[in-house]
Amino acid sequence: MYVGGREIVLGVAGGISAYKSCELLRRLQELGLLITVVPTRASLNFVGSATWEALSGREVPVDLWNQIHQVPHISLAKRADAIVIAPATADLIAKVAAGIADDLLTNILLANSSPVIFVPAMHSEMWLNPATQVNIETLRSRGYVVIEPGVGKLTSGDLGIGRYPEIEVILKAVTGSLDLTSDLLGRKVLISAGGTREAIDPVRYIGNYSSGKQGYALAYAAAMRGAQVTLVAANSSLPDIEGVKTIHVRSATEMSWALEENFIDSDILIMAAAVADFRPLTTSSRKISKEDMTVIELLPNTDIVKNLARRKNGQVIIGFAAQTESSMERSLQIAAEKMREKGLDFIYCNDVSGGAIFGSDSTSGAILTNTGERIAISSTQKVTLANNLLDLALDKLG
Ligand code: CTP
């Protein structure tokens, strides 16, 4: 199962099995989850911050008193779609049951309203101690999930209950707790973004004004809805989106290769990129002097989306048309013709005359369907348009 884009806080308490949470972290990441590790001070005796930082690829907050301006316990509690405490020690369980908040992790737990999963691991005597059992009942009665520890050999050499549970059991509890109204779960979405650059020589190129914002908004929206997203990005200065596989390309030819490689596996292709229609016939390996730069001979680039649409086997394909006609009606006619000619299911037509739309966070235009419908989009955030397009694609996929 792939549950991309969700934020998880992985709290690590001070038990010897903390090292097993390294593997848990890796497995959670494989599901596409984005993990912030919050270890307790005591747990750092077992696994240090450096390990967590390297494995999670994120900062590892430990103290309440660092970066105080960000109010870390509140911001982390708000951001988390779920909190997993692994291992959960008897001490931590007791503190949470009593509502004690004396470090960053316990403060996050007190401030949080998302699902919490406790993964207890401790010696049998501690687990079976009536104090612990009462605390666990308290936690469960408050809606927390407390996984039963495993039975077997313990660190002390004794046999009994208290082992760190099987990772599969934990993963199931985590995915089961997430609010997966995510309708794109298990779907693969391929998106192109930005504008291609066709090299004339090492310092010059033919390019366009596309910022990549619409393609990135699509990638973000699709990932948040649970899709497995591959973004082919041409020359955008936007930061990579966590959880989205991003392939950076420069030219139309490179973009075409990257898309071809990923198309057959995809359910949805969205071509938001502005692809240069031509490239220089030759690319000089040395800078051309201005005296020699009299004429640039051009060669047409292949129409990427048209080529892919010919090989389609169930994919929904969405194109973009940036038009500058004198009337919207004329722009829509041209866009409808592009949709038909390229074999698309939908096309979004926007008016980019006067530089409007490029680099902006909002967009205006209309979505056309290949069944003749028209959906007007007026001064809408690019991420909202992204969700509208994804709704249509999902409807079509059935
Ligand atoms: N497109 C493509 N490959 C190209 C050119 C365009 O895949 N070589 C895609 C774009 O990503 C977009 C759609 O086709 O989704 C329409 O792009 P646009 O540039 O508006 O269409 P063109 O066919 O290039 O028409 P023109 O430039 O003549 O307006």
GROMACS .gro file of C-alpha atoms and ligand atoms in nm:
model
  427
    1MET     CA    1   0.000   0.000   0.000
    2TYR     CA    2   0.121   0.351  -0.078
    3VAL     CA    3  -0.014   0.628   0.146
    4GLY     CA    4   0.201   0.915   0.022
    5GLY     CA    5   0.219   1.266   0.152
    6ARG     CA    6   0.105   1.208   0.511
    7GLU     CA    7   0.304   1.352   0.801
    8ILE     CA    8   0.398   1.121   1.087
    9VAL     CA    9   0.570   1.206   1.414
   10LEU     CA   10   0.774   0.907   1.526
   11GLY     CA   11   0.829   0.946   1.899
   12VAL     CA   12   1.107   0.731   2.040
   13ALA     CA   13   1.117   0.664   2.414
   14GLY     CA   14   1.419   0.535   2.609
   15GLY     CA   15   1.405   0.159   2.564
   16ILE     CA   16   1.673  -0.077   2.437
   17SER     CA   17   1.459  -0.163   2.135
   18ALA     CA   18   1.487   0.196   2.006
   19TYR     CA   19   1.722   0.060   1.737
   20LYS     CA   20   1.430  -0.138   1.592
   21SER     CA   21   1.255   0.190   1.519
   22CYS     CA   22   1.529   0.264   1.262
   23GLU     CA   23   1.386  -0.019   1.053
   24LEU     CA   24   1.031   0.099   1.132
   25LEU     CA   25   1.122   0.446   1.005
   26ARG     CA   26   1.254   0.302   0.680
   27ARG     CA   27   0.942   0.093   0.628
   28LEU     CA   28   0.715   0.390   0.698
   29GLN     CA   29   0.910   0.591   0.442
   30GLU     CA   30   0.862   0.315   0.187
   31LEU     CA   31   0.487   0.372   0.222
   32GLY     CA   32   0.547   0.731   0.113
   33LEU     CA   33   0.501   0.872   0.465
   34LEU     CA   34   0.696   1.179   0.573
   35ILE     CA   35   0.853   1.129   0.912
   36THR     CA   36   0.974   1.366   1.182
   37VAL     CA   37   1.150   1.176   1.460
   38VAL     CA   38   1.111   1.316   1.812
   39PRO     CA   39   1.328   1.117   2.052
   40THR     CA   40   1.317   1.161   2.429
   41ARG     CA   41   1.645   1.262   2.596
   42ALA     CA   42   1.673   0.914   2.755
   43SER     CA   43   1.634   0.738   2.419
   44LEU     CA   44   1.940   0.918   2.283
   45ASN     CA   45   2.146   0.682   2.503
   46PHE     CA   46   2.037   0.405   2.267
   47VAL     CA   47   2.011   0.576   1.927
   48GLY     CA   48   2.160   0.923   1.875
   49SER     CA   49   2.017   1.223   1.693
   50ALA     CA   50   2.268   1.185   1.411
   51THR     CA   51   2.122   0.847   1.317
   52TRP     CA   52   1.766   0.982   1.317
   53GLU     CA   53   1.867   1.287   1.120
   54ALA     CA   54   2.044   1.081   0.854
   55LEU     CA   55   1.761   0.830   0.825
   56SER     CA   56   1.472   1.076   0.824
   57GLY     CA   57   1.651   1.344   0.621
   58ARG     CA   58   1.497   1.599   0.857
   59GLU     CA   59   1.591   1.796   1.165
   60VAL     CA   60   1.542   1.600   1.486
   61PRO     CA   61   1.379   1.817   1.755
   62VAL     CA   62   1.442   1.700   2.110
   63ASP     CA   63   1.399   2.005   2.331
   64LEU     CA   64   1.103   2.227   2.403
   65TRP     CA   65   1.342   2.517   2.437
   66ASN     CA   66   1.490   2.513   2.087
   67GLN     CA   67   1.345   2.723   1.803
   68ILE     CA   68   1.094   2.850   2.051
   69HIS     CA   69   0.957   3.105   1.801
   70GLN     CA   70   0.812   2.813   1.603
   71VAL     CA   71   0.630   2.680   1.913
   72PRO     CA   72   0.755   2.334   1.813
   73HIS     CA   73   0.517   2.120   2.022
   74ILE     CA   74   0.212   2.292   1.875
   75SER     CA   75   0.337   2.307   1.517
   76LEU     CA   76   0.445   1.940   1.522
   77ALA     CA   77   0.116   1.832   1.685
   78LYS     CA   78  -0.082   2.024   1.423
   79ARG     CA   79   0.122   1.895   1.131
   80ALA     CA   80   0.104   1.527   1.229
   81ASP     CA   81  -0.154   1.311   1.054
   82ALA     CA   82  -0.065   1.042   1.310
   83ILE     CA   83   0.183   0.993   1.593
   84VAL     CA   84   0.360   0.664   1.650
   85ILE     CA   85   0.544   0.606   1.978
   86ALA     CA   86   0.793   0.325   1.927
   87PRO     CA   87   0.917   0.197   2.155
   88ALA     CA   88   0.673   0.319   2.418
   89THR     CA   89   0.822   0.263   2.764
   90ALA     CA   90   0.620   0.208   3.083
   91ASP     CA   91   0.738   0.549   3.201
   92LEU     CA   92   0.617   0.731   2.887
   93ILE     CA   93   0.284   0.545   2.894
   94ALA     CA   94   0.239   0.647   3.261
   95LYS     CA   95   0.317   1.010   3.184
   96VAL     CA   96   0.069   1.027   2.895
   97ALA     CA   97  -0.199   0.853   3.102
   98ALA     CA   98  -0.148   1.114   3.375
   99GLY     CA   99  -0.138   1.405   3.130
  100ILE     CA  100   0.217   1.497   3.224
  101ALA     CA  101   0.404   1.708   2.971
  102ASP     CA  102   0.765   1.762   3.075
  103ASP     CA  103   0.953   1.733   2.746
  104LEU     CA  104   0.891   1.795   2.376
  105LEU     CA  105   0.738   1.455   2.298
  106THR     CA  106   0.493   1.454   2.590
  107ASN     CA  107   0.396   1.814   2.509
  108ILE     CA  108   0.326   1.715   2.148
  109LEU     CA  109   0.110   1.427   2.271
  110LEU     CA  110  -0.089   1.656   2.499
  111ALA     CA  111  -0.142   1.916   2.225
  112ASN     CA  112  -0.229   1.664   1.954
  113SER     CA  113  -0.568   1.558   1.822
  114SER     CA  114  -0.458   1.309   1.551
  115PRO     CA  115  -0.451   0.932   1.601
  116VAL     CA  116  -0.175   0.803   1.830
  117ILE     CA  117  -0.032   0.453   1.817
  118PHE     CA  118   0.172   0.322   2.109
  119VAL     CA  119   0.416   0.042   2.038
  120PRO     CA  120   0.508  -0.083   2.387
  121ALA     CA  121   0.831  -0.275   2.440
  122MET     CA  122   0.956  -0.354   2.788
  123HIS     CA  123   1.031  -0.640   3.026
  124SER     CA  124   0.730  -0.867   3.104
  125GLU     CA  125   0.719  -0.765   3.470
  126MET     CA  126   0.691  -0.400   3.377
  127TRP     CA  127   0.424  -0.468   3.114
  128LEU     CA  128   0.221  -0.687   3.350
  129ASN     CA  129   0.259  -0.450   3.645
  130PRO     CA  130  -0.092  -0.335   3.748
  131ALA     CA  131   0.018   0.028   3.724
  132THR     CA  132   0.114  -0.017   3.359
  133GLN     CA  133  -0.199  -0.220   3.284
  134VAL     CA  134  -0.424   0.048   3.434
  135ASN     CA  135  -0.240   0.316   3.235
  136ILE     CA  136  -0.287   0.118   2.915
  137GLU     CA  137  -0.658   0.084   2.986
  138THR     CA  138  -0.671   0.459   3.038
  139LEU     CA  139  -0.497   0.523   2.706
  140ARG     CA  140  -0.726   0.284   2.519
  141SER     CA  141  -1.035   0.434   2.680
  142ARG     CA  142  -0.923   0.770   2.541
  143GLY     CA  143  -0.908   0.633   2.188
  144TYR     CA  144  -0.534   0.573   2.162
  145VAL     CA  145  -0.421   0.254   1.989
  146VAL     CA  146  -0.192   0.044   2.208
  147ILE     CA  147  -0.044  -0.250   2.019
  148GLU     CA  148   0.008  -0.571   2.219
  149PRO     CA  149   0.379  -0.641   2.262
  150GLY     CA  150   0.522  -0.962   2.119
  151VAL     CA  151   0.600  -1.274   2.319
  152GLY     CA  152   0.943  -1.436   2.314
  153LYS     CA  153   1.299  -1.381   2.423
  154LEU     CA  154   1.360  -1.047   2.597
  155THR     CA  155   1.681  -0.847   2.626
  156SER     CA  156   1.736  -0.980   2.980
  157GLY     CA  157   1.738  -1.334   2.839
  158ASP     CA  158   1.400  -1.413   2.998
  159LEU     CA  159   1.109  -1.543   2.795
  160GLY     CA  160   0.778  -1.362   2.809
  161ILE     CA  161   0.557  -1.081   2.683
  162GLY     CA  162   0.714  -0.742   2.613
  163ARG     CA  163   0.899  -0.774   2.283
  164TYR     CA  164   0.889  -0.495   2.023
  165PRO     CA  165   0.595  -0.605   1.801
  166GLU     CA  166   0.640  -0.723   1.442
  167ILE     CA  167   0.691  -0.428   1.204
  168GLU     CA  168   0.404  -0.547   0.981
  169VAL     CA  169   0.163  -0.519   1.276
  170ILE     CA  170   0.278  -0.162   1.341
  171LEU     CA  171   0.249  -0.062   0.974
  172LYS     CA  172  -0.104  -0.197   0.962
  173ALA     CA  173  -0.200   0.001   1.272
  174VAL     CA  174  -0.049   0.319   1.127
  175THR     CA  175  -0.214   0.293   0.784
  176GLY     CA  176  -0.540   0.190   0.953
  177SER     CA  177  -0.536   0.503   1.167
  178LEU     CA  178  -0.479   0.750   0.883
  179ASP     CA  179  -0.769   0.938   0.740
  180LEU     CA  180  -0.745   0.786   0.395
  181THR     CA  181  -1.034   0.953   0.225
  182SER     CA  182  -0.753   0.984  -0.027
  183ASP     CA  183  -0.925   0.887  -0.345
  184LEU     CA  184  -0.602   0.860  -0.546
  185LEU     CA  185  -0.456   0.592  -0.324
  186GLY     CA  186  -0.276   0.331  -0.530
  187ARG     CA  187  -0.296   0.546  -0.847
  188LYS     CA  188   0.013   0.647  -1.037
  189VAL     CA  189   0.013   1.002  -1.165
  190LEU     CA  190   0.271   1.132  -1.411
  191ILE     CA  191   0.304   1.509  -1.441
  192SER     CA  192   0.525   1.737  -1.648
  193ALA     CA  193   0.607   2.088  -1.530
  194GLY     CA  194   0.811   2.394  -1.622
  195GLY     CA  195   0.945   2.501  -1.958
  196THR     CA  196   1.199   2.320  -2.171
  197ARG     CA  197   1.520   2.488  -2.285
  198GLU     CA  198   1.673   2.406  -2.621
  199ALA     CA  199   2.046   2.476  -2.624
  200ILE     CA  200   2.192   2.697  -2.895
  201ASP     CA  201   2.540   2.693  -2.744
  202PRO     CA  202   2.676   2.652  -2.387
  203VAL     CA  203   2.534   2.988  -2.276
  204ARG     CA  204   2.220   3.044  -2.484
  205TYR     CA  205   1.893   2.863  -2.527
  206ILE     CA  206   1.542   2.890  -2.669
  207GLY     CA  207   1.301   2.883  -2.377
  208ASN     CA  208   0.975   3.016  -2.238
  209TYR     CA  209   0.837   3.186  -1.927
  210SER     CA  210   0.677   2.884  -1.759
  211SER     CA  211   0.756   2.885  -1.383
  212GLY     CA  212   0.647   2.527  -1.317
  213LYS     CA  213   0.398   2.638  -1.049
  214GLN     CA  214   0.095   2.468  -1.206
  215GLY     CA  215   0.275   2.134  -1.253
  216TYR     CA  216   0.412   2.146  -0.898
  217ALA     CA  217   0.064   2.231  -0.763
  218LEU     CA  218  -0.069   1.925  -0.947
  219ALA     CA  219   0.207   1.704  -0.804
  220TYR     CA  220   0.142   1.833  -0.453
  221ALA     CA  221  -0.236   1.789  -0.479
  222ALA     CA  222  -0.205   1.437  -0.622
  223ALA     CA  223   0.043   1.332  -0.350
  224MET     CA  224  -0.184   1.470  -0.077
  225ARG     CA  225  -0.465   1.256  -0.217
  226GLY     CA  226  -0.251   0.947  -0.184
  227ALA     CA  227  -0.126   0.907  -0.541
  228GLN     CA  228   0.222   0.786  -0.626
  229VAL     CA  229   0.350   1.085  -0.820
  230THR     CA  230   0.631   1.118  -1.071
  231LEU     CA  231   0.705   1.476  -1.168
  232VAL     CA  232   0.916   1.550  -1.475
  233ALA     CA  233   1.031   1.905  -1.412
  234ALA     CA  234   1.200   2.125  -1.670
  235ASN     CA  235   1.408   2.413  -1.540
  236SER     CA  236   1.185   2.511  -1.249
  237SER     CA  237   1.342   2.683  -0.950
  238LEU     CA  238   1.076   2.544  -0.716
  239PRO     CA  239   1.193   2.313  -0.437
  240ASP     CA  240   1.132   1.939  -0.472
  241ILE     CA  241   0.815   1.817  -0.301
  242GLU     CA  242   0.879   1.557  -0.031
  243GLY     CA  243   0.730   1.224  -0.126
  244VAL     CA  244   0.713   1.310  -0.498
  245LYS     CA  245   0.965   1.144  -0.729
  246THR     CA  246   1.105   1.433  -0.930
  247ILE     CA  247   1.306   1.387  -1.249
  248HIS     CA  248   1.483   1.706  -1.352
  249VAL     CA  249   1.524   1.762  -1.726
  250ARG     CA  250   1.630   2.048  -1.949
  251SER     CA  251   1.526   1.993  -2.309
  252ALA     CA  252   1.212   1.860  -2.479
  253THR     CA  253   1.406   1.550  -2.583
  254GLU     CA  254   1.505   1.476  -2.221
  255MET     CA  255   1.147   1.538  -2.110
  256SER     CA  256   1.019   1.302  -2.377
  257TRP     CA  257   1.256   1.024  -2.263
  258ALA     CA  258   1.158   1.063  -1.897
  259LEU     CA  259   0.786   1.061  -1.974
  260GLU     CA  260   0.808   0.764  -2.210
  261GLU     CA  261   0.986   0.563  -1.944
  262ASN     CA  262   0.708   0.624  -1.691
  263PHE     CA  263   0.395   0.647  -1.907
  264ILE     CA  264   0.291   0.283  -1.948
  265ASP     CA  265   0.274   0.228  -1.571
  266SER     CA  266   0.070   0.542  -1.507
  267ASP     CA  267  -0.303   0.591  -1.461
  268ILE     CA  268  -0.304   0.964  -1.529
  269LEU     CA  269  -0.074   1.185  -1.738
  270ILE     CA  270  -0.094   1.561  -1.699
  271MET     CA  271   0.116   1.768  -1.940
  272ALA     CA  272   0.142   2.103  -1.767
  273ALA     CA  273   0.488   2.170  -1.912
  274ALA     CA  274   0.546   2.429  -2.181
  275VAL     CA  275   0.739   2.230  -2.439
  276ALA     CA  276   0.947   2.415  -2.698
  277ASP     CA  277   0.813   2.329  -3.042
  278PHE     CA  278   1.154   2.367  -3.204
  279ARG     CA  279   1.518   2.313  -3.121
  280PRO     CA  280   1.827   2.443  -3.299
  281LEU     CA  281   1.935   2.212  -3.580
  282THR     CA  282   2.282   2.207  -3.429
  283THR     CA  283   2.405   2.291  -3.079
  284SER     CA  284   2.748   2.445  -3.077
  285SER     CA  285   2.983   2.314  -2.809
  286ARG     CA  286   3.150   2.656  -2.804
  287LYS     CA  287   2.992   2.995  -2.753
  288ILE     CA  288   2.895   3.138  -3.091
  289SER     CA  289   3.025   3.492  -3.143
  290LYS     CA  290   2.764   3.753  -3.226
  291GLU     CA  291   2.913   3.801  -3.572
  292ASP     CA  292   2.846   3.436  -3.651
  293MET     CA  293   2.497   3.434  -3.494
  294THR     CA  294   2.305   3.540  -3.801
  295VAL     CA  295   2.046   3.267  -3.846
  296ILE     CA  296   1.939   2.985  -3.613
  297GLU     CA  297   1.809   2.692  -3.813
  298LEU     CA  298   1.536   2.507  -3.630
  299LEU     CA  299   1.416   2.148  -3.621
  300PRO     CA  300   1.066   2.062  -3.494
  301ASN     CA  301   1.047   1.874  -3.164
  302THR     CA  302   0.818   1.574  -3.145
  303ASP     CA  303   0.480   1.637  -2.991
  304ILE     CA  304   0.532   1.446  -2.667
  305VAL     CA  305   0.174   1.417  -2.547
  306LYS     CA  306   0.042   1.328  -2.893
  307ASN     CA  307   0.297   1.048  -2.919
  308LEU     CA  308   0.210   0.914  -2.574
  309ALA     CA  309  -0.166   0.936  -2.640
  310ARG     CA  310  -0.119   0.702  -2.939
  311ARG     CA  311   0.018   0.439  -2.701
  312LYS     CA  312  -0.243   0.486  -2.434
  313ASN     CA  313  -0.385   0.179  -2.262
  314GLY     CA  314  -0.643   0.315  -2.021
  315GLN     CA  315  -0.458   0.629  -1.906
  316VAL     CA  316  -0.647   0.954  -1.867
  317ILE     CA  317  -0.450   1.229  -2.041
  318ILE     CA  318  -0.481   1.598  -1.966
  319GLY     CA  319  -0.312   1.874  -2.164
  320PHE     CA  320  -0.271   2.248  -2.121
  321ALA     CA  321  -0.310   2.521  -2.381
  322ALA     CA  322  -0.172   2.865  -2.310
  323GLN     CA  323  -0.339   3.097  -2.560
  324THR     CA  324  -0.316   3.467  -2.643
  325GLU     CA  325  -0.609   3.512  -2.882
  326SER     CA  326  -0.808   3.833  -2.886
  327SER     CA  327  -1.119   3.656  -2.755
  328MET     CA  328  -1.159   3.374  -2.502
  329GLU     CA  329  -1.405   3.211  -2.740
  330ARG     CA  330  -1.134   3.183  -3.007
  331SER     CA  331  -0.881   3.053  -2.751
  332LEU     CA  332  -1.126   2.783  -2.648
  333GLN     CA  333  -1.183   2.681  -3.010
  334ILE     CA  334  -0.808   2.640  -3.059
  335ALA     CA  335  -0.772   2.448  -2.733
  336ALA     CA  336  -1.058   2.214  -2.828
  337GLU     CA  337  -0.888   2.147  -3.159
  338LYS     CA  338  -0.557   2.071  -2.979
  339MET     CA  339  -0.741   1.829  -2.749
  340ARG     CA  340  -0.890   1.646  -3.045
  341GLU     CA  341  -0.575   1.646  -3.254
  342LYS     CA  342  -0.351   1.525  -2.969
  343GLY     CA  343  -0.596   1.259  -2.844
  344LEU     CA  344  -0.650   1.413  -2.496
  345ASP     CA  345  -0.935   1.353  -2.253
  346PHE     CA  346  -0.927   1.706  -2.111
  347ILE     CA  347  -0.749   2.029  -2.181
  348TYR     CA  348  -0.715   2.336  -1.963
  349CYS     CA  349  -0.711   2.653  -2.169
  350ASN     CA  350  -0.581   2.971  -2.014
  351ASP     CA  351  -0.527   3.316  -2.145
  352VAL     CA  352  -0.164   3.414  -2.096
  353SER     CA  353  -0.164   3.736  -2.297
  354GLY     CA  354   0.037   4.014  -2.137
  355GLY     CA  355   0.236   3.767  -1.926
  356ALA     CA  356  -0.066   3.684  -1.706
  357ILE     CA  357  -0.062   3.344  -1.528
  358PHE     CA  358   0.313   3.271  -1.568
  359GLY     CA  359   0.471   3.281  -1.222
  360SER     CA  360   0.137   3.353  -1.055
  361ASP     CA  361  -0.029   3.138  -0.787
  362SER     CA  362  -0.371   3.178  -0.946
  363THR     CA  363  -0.515   3.107  -1.288
  364SER     CA  364  -0.822   3.182  -1.503
  365GLY     CA  365  -0.951   2.992  -1.803
  366ALA     CA  366  -1.168   2.690  -1.876
  367ILE     CA  367  -1.142   2.313  -1.865
  368LEU     CA  368  -1.271   2.145  -2.180
  369THR     CA  369  -1.372   1.780  -2.189
  370ASN     CA  370  -1.357   1.561  -2.499
  371THR     CA  371  -1.730   1.509  -2.456
  372GLY     CA  372  -1.792   1.878  -2.527
  373GLU     CA  373  -1.834   2.019  -2.177
  374ARG     CA  374  -1.681   2.343  -2.060
  375ILE     CA  375  -1.599   2.428  -1.696
  376ALA     CA  376  -1.511   2.793  -1.634
  377ILE     CA  377  -1.223   2.864  -1.394
  378SER     CA  378  -1.206   3.220  -1.267
  379SER     CA  379  -0.916   3.359  -1.057
  380THR     CA  380  -0.862   3.022  -0.892
  381GLN     CA  381  -0.557   2.903  -0.697
  382LYS     CA  382  -0.344   2.671  -0.909
  383VAL     CA  383  -0.374   2.402  -0.643
  384THR     CA  384  -0.756   2.424  -0.661
  385LEU     CA  385  -0.747   2.386  -1.040
  386ALA     CA  386  -0.514   2.090  -0.980
  387ASN     CA  387  -0.777   1.925  -0.760
  388ASN     CA  388  -1.052   1.999  -1.015
  389LEU     CA  389  -0.849   1.828  -1.287
  390LEU     CA  390  -0.770   1.532  -1.061
  391ASP     CA  391  -1.144   1.496  -0.979
  392LEU     CA  392  -1.224   1.477  -1.351
  393ALA     CA  393  -0.943   1.229  -1.419
  394LEU     CA  394  -1.056   1.006  -1.133
  395ASP     CA  395  -1.418   1.015  -1.251
  396LYS     CA  396  -1.304   0.909  -1.595
  397LEU     CA  397  -1.090   0.626  -1.456
  398GLY     CA  398  -1.400   0.499  -1.273
  399CTP     N1  399   0.305   1.956  -2.595
  399CTP     C1  400   0.383   1.844  -2.604
  399CTP     N2  401   0.489   1.840  -2.689
  399CTP     C2  402   0.520   1.947  -2.765
  399CTP     C3  403   0.440   2.063  -2.757
  399CTP     C4  404   0.333   2.065  -2.670
  399CTP     O1  405   0.355   1.745  -2.536
  399CTP     N3  406   0.623   1.940  -2.847
  399CTP     C5  407   0.189   1.955  -2.503
  399CTP     C6  408   0.195   2.061  -2.394
  399CTP     O2  409   0.258   2.014  -2.278
  399CTP     C7  410   0.046   2.092  -2.369
  399CTP     C8  411  -0.018   2.066  -2.502
  399CTP     O3  412   0.073   1.986  -2.577
  399CTP     O4  413  -0.010   2.004  -2.275
  399CTP     C9  414  -0.049   2.191  -2.580
  399CTP     O5  415   0.070   2.268  -2.588
  399CTP     P1  416   0.078   2.398  -2.681
  399CTP     O6  417   0.216   2.451  -2.676
  399CTP     O7  418  -0.036   2.489  -2.645
  399CTP     O8  419   0.043   2.332  -2.819
  399CTP     P2  420   0.120   2.321  -2.954
  399CTP     O9  421   0.074   2.195  -3.017
  399CTP    O10  422   0.265   2.339  -2.935
  399CTP    O11  423   0.056   2.440  -3.037
  399CTP     P3  424   0.108   2.589  -3.068
  399CTP    O12  425   0.241   2.604  -3.002
  399CTP    O13  426   0.112   2.594  -3.214
  399CTP    O14  427   0.003   2.679  -3.009
   0.00000   0.00000   0.00000
